[in-house]
JSON list of C-alpha atoms in Angstrom, two decimals:
[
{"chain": "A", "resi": 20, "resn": "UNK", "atom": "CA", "xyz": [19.36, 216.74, 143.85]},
{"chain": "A", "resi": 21, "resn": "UNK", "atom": "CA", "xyz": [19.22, 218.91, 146.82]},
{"chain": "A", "resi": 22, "resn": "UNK", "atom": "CA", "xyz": [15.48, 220.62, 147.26]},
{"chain": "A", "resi": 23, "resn": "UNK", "atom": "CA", "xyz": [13.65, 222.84, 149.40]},
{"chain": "A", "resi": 24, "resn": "UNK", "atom": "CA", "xyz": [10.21, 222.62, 149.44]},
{"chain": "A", "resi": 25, "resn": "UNK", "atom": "CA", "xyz": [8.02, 225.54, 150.21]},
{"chain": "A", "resi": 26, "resn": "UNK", "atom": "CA", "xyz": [5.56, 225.35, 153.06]},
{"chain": "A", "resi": 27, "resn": "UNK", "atom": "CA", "xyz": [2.55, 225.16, 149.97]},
{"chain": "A", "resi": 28, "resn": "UNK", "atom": "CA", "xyz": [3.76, 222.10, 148.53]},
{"chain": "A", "resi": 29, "resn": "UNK", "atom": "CA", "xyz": [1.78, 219.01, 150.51]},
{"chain": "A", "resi": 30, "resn": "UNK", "atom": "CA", "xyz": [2.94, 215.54, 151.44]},
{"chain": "A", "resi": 31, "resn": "UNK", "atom": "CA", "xyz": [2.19, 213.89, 148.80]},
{"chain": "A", "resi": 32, "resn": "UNK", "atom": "CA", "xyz": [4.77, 215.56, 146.69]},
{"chain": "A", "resi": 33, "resn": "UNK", "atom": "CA", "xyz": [7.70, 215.72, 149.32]},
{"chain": "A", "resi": 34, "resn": "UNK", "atom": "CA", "xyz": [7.12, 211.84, 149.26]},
{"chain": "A", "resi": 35, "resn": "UNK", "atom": "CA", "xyz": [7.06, 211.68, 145.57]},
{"chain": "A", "resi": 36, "resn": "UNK", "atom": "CA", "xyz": [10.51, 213.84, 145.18]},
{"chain": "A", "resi": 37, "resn": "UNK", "atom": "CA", "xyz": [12.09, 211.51, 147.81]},
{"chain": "A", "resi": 38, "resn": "UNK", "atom": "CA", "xyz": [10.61, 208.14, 146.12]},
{"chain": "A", "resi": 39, "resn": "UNK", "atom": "CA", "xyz": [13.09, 209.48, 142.91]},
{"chain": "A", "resi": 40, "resn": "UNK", "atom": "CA", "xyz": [15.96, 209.61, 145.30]},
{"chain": "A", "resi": 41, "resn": "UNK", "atom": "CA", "xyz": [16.08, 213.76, 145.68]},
{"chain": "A", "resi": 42, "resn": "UNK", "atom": "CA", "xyz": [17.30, 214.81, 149.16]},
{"chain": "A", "resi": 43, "resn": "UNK", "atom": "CA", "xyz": [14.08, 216.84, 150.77]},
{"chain": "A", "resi": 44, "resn": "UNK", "atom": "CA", "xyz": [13.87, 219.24, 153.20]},
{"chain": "A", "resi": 45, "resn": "UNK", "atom": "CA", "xyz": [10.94, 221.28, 153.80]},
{"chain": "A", "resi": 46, "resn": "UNK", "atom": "CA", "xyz": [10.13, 224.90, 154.72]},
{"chain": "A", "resi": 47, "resn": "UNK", "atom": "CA", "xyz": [7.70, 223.31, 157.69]},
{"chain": "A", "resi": 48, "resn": "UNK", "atom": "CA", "xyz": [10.56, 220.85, 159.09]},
{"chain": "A", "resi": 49, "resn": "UNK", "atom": "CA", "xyz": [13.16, 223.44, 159.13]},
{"chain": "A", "resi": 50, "resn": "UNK", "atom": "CA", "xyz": [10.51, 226.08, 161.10]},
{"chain": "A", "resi": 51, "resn": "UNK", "atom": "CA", "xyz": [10.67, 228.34, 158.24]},
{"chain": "A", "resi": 52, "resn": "UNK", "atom": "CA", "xyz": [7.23, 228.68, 157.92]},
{"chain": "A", "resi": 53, "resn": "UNK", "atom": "CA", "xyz": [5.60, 232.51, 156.67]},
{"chain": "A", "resi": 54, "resn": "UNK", "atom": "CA", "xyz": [9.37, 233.49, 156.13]},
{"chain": "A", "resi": 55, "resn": "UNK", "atom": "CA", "xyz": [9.86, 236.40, 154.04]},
{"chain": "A", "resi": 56, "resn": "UNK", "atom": "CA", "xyz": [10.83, 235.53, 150.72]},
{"chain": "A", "resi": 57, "resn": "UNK", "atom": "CA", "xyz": [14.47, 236.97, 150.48]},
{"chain": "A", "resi": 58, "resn": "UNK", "atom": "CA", "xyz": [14.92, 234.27, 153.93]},
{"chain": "A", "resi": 59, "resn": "UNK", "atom": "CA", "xyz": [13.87, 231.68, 152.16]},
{"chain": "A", "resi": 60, "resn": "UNK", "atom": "CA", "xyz": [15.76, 232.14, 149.26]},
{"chain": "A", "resi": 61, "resn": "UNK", "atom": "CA", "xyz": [19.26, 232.56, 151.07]},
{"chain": "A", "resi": 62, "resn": "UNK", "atom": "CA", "xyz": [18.67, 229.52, 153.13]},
{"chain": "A", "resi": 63, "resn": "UNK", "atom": "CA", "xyz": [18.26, 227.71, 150.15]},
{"chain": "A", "resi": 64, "resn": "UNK", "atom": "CA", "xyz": [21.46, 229.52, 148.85]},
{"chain": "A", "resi": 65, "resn": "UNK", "atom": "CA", "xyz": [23.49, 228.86, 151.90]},
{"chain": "A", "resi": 66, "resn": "UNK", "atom": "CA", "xyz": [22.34, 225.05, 152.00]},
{"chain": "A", "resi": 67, "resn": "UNK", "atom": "CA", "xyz": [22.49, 224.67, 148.38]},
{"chain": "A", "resi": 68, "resn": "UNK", "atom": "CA", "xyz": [19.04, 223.72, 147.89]},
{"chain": "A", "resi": 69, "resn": "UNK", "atom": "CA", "xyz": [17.17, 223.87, 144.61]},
{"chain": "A", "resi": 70, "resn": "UNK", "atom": "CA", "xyz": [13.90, 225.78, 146.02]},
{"chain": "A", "resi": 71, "resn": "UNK", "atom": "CA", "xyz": [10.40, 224.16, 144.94]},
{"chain": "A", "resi": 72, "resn": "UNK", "atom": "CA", "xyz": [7.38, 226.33, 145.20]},
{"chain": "A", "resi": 73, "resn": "UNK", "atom": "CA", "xyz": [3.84, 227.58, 144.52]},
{"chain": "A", "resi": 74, "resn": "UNK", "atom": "CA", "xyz": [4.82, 231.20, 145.23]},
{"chain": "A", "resi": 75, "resn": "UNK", "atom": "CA", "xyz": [4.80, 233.36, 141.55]},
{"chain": "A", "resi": 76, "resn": "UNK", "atom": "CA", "xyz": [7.03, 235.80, 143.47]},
{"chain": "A", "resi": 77, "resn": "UNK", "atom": "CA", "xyz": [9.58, 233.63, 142.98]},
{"chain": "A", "resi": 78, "resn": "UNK", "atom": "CA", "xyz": [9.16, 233.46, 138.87]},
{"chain": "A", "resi": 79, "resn": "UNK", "atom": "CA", "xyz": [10.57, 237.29, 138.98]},
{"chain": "A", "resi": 80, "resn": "UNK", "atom": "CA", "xyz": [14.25, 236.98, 137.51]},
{"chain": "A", "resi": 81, "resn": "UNK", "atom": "CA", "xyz": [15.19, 240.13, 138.60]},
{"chain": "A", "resi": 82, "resn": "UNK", "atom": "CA", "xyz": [13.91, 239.59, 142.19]},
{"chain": "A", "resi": 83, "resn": "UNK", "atom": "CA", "xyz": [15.02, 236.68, 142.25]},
{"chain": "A", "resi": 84, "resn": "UNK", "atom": "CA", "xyz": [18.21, 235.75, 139.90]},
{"chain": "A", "resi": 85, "resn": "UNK", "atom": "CA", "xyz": [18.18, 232.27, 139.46]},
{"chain": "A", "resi": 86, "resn": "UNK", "atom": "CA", "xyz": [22.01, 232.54, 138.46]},
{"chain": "A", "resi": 87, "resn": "UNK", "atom": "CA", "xyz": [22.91, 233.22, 142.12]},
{"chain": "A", "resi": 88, "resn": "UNK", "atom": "CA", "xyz": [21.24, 229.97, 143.46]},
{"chain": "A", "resi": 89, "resn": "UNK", "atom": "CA", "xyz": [20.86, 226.05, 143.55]},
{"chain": "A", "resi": 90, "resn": "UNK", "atom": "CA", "xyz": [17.83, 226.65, 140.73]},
{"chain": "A", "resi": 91, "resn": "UNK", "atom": "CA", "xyz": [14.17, 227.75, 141.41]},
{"chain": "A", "resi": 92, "resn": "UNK", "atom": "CA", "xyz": [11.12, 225.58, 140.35]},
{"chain": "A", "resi": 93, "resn": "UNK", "atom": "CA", "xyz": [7.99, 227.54, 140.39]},
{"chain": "A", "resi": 94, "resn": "UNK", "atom": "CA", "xyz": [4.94, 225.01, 139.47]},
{"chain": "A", "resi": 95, "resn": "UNK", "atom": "CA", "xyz": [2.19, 226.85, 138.01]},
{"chain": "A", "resi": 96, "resn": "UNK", "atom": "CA", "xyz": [-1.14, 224.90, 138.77]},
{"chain": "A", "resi": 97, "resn": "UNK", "atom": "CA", "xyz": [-4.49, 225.33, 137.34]},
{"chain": "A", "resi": 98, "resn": "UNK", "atom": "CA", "xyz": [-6.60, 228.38, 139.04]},
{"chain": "A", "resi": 99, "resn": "UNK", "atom": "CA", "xyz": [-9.15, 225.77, 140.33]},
{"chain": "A", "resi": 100, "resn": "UNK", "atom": "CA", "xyz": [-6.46, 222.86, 141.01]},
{"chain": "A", "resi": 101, "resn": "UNK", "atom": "CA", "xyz": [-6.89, 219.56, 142.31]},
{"chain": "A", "resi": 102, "resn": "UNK", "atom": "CA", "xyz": [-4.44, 217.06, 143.97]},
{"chain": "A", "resi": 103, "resn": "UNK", "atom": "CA", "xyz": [-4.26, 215.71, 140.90]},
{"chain": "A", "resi": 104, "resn": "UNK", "atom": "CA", "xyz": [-2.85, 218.68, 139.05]},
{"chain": "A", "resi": 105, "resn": "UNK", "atom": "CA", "xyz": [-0.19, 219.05, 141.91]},
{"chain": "A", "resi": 106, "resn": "UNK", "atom": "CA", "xyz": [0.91, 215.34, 141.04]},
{"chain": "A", "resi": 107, "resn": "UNK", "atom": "CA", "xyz": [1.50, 215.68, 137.69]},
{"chain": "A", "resi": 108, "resn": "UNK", "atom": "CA", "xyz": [3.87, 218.76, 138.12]},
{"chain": "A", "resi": 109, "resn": "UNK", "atom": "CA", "xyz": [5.48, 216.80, 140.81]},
{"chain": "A", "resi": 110, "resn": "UNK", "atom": "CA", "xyz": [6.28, 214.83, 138.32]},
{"chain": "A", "resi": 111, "resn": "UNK", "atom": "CA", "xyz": [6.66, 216.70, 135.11]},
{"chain": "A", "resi": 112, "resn": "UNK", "atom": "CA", "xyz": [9.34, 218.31, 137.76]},
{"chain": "A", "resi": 113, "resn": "UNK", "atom": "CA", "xyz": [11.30, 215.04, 138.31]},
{"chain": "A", "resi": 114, "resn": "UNK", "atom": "CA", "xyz": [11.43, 214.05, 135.37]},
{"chain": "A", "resi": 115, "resn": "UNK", "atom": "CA", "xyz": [12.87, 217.52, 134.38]},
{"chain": "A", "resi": 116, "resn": "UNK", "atom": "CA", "xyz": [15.53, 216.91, 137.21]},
{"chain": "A", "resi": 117, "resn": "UNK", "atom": "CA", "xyz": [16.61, 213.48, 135.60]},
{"chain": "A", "resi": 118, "resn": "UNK", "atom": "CA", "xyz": [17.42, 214.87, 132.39]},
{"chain": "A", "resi": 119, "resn": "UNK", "atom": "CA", "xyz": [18.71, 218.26, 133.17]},
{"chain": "A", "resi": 120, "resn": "UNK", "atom": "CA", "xyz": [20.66, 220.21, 135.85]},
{"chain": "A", "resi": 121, "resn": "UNK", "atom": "CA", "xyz": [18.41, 222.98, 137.36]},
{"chain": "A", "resi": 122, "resn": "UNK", "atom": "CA", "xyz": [21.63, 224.59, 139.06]},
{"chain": "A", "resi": 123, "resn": "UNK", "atom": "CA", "xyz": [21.20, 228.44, 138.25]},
{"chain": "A", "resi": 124, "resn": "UNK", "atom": "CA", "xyz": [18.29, 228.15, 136.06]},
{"chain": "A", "resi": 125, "resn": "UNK", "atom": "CA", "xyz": [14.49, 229.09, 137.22]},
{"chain": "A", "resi": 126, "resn": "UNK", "atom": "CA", "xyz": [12.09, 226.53, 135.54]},
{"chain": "A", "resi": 127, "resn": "UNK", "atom": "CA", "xyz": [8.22, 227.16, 135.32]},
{"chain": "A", "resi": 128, "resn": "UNK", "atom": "CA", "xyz": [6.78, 223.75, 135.95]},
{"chain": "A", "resi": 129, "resn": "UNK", "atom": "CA", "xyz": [3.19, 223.07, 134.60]},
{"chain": "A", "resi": 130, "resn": "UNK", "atom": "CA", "xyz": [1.58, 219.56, 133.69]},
{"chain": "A", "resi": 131, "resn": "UNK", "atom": "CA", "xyz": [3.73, 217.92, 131.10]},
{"chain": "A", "resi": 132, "resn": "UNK", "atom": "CA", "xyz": [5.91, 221.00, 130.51]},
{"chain": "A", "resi": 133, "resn": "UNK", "atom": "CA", "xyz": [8.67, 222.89, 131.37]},
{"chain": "A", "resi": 134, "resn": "UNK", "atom": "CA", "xyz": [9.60, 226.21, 130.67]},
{"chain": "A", "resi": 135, "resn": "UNK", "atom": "CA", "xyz": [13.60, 227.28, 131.38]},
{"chain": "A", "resi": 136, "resn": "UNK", "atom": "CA", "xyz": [14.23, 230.85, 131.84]},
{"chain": "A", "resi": 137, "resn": "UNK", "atom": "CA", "xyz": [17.10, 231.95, 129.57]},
{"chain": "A", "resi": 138, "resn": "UNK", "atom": "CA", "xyz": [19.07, 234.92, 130.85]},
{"chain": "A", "resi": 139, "resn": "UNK", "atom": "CA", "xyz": [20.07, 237.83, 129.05]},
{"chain": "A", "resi": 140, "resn": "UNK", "atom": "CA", "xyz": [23.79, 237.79, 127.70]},
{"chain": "A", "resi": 141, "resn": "UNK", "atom": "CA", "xyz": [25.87, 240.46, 128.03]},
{"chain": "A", "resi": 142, "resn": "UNK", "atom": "CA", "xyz": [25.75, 241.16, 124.72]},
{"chain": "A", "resi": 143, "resn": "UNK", "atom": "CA", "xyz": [21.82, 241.91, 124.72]}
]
């Protein structure tokens, strides 16, 4: 899979994503550091990158329609979080990623648990 990770997410978990074989770029390598939001997002779009972040702002559906990209991954961490909490969403993440397709969907990553955004239908 094809990610972007946000300039919050730390070494350690670029390195785990790549260890599981994802293709990783990050926010920092590509200079996209403190970029506003709706950047970020459309580089991701335009690269076809699944975007990996700390930022809530990007949890908002309707900001942010996870239909109209590569998937979002928002990991929600503990208020006072450690390294270790990081970690284990890392890899609650991938192993989200090798049983499912994120493509279009936003996913709310915490430790051991994922929660998938199901959009409204037409008909709602």
């Amino acid at each position: 899979m094809k990610l972007k990770l946000d300039e919050n997410l730390g070494d350690r978990g670029i390195m785990q994503l790549r260890q599981a074989g994802h293709d990783v770029a990050t926010v920092v390598e590509q200079g996209l550091t403190s970029a506003d939001d709706s950047v970020l997002i459309e580089v991701c779009h335009s690269e076809k990158r699944c975007l990996v972040t700390l930022d809530l702002d990007f949890s908002n559906p309707l900001q942010f329609n996870p239909q109209e990209y590569s998937g979002i991954a928002v990991l929600r961490l503990p208020t006072r979080a450690t390294p270790s909490d990081l970690n284990d969403a890392v890899k609650t993440l991938i192993g989200g990623l090798d049983r499912e397709d994120i493509t279009g969907k936003l996913w709310i990553v915490q430790r051991g648990r994922i929660r998938i955004h199901q959009p409204l239908s037409d008909d709602d």
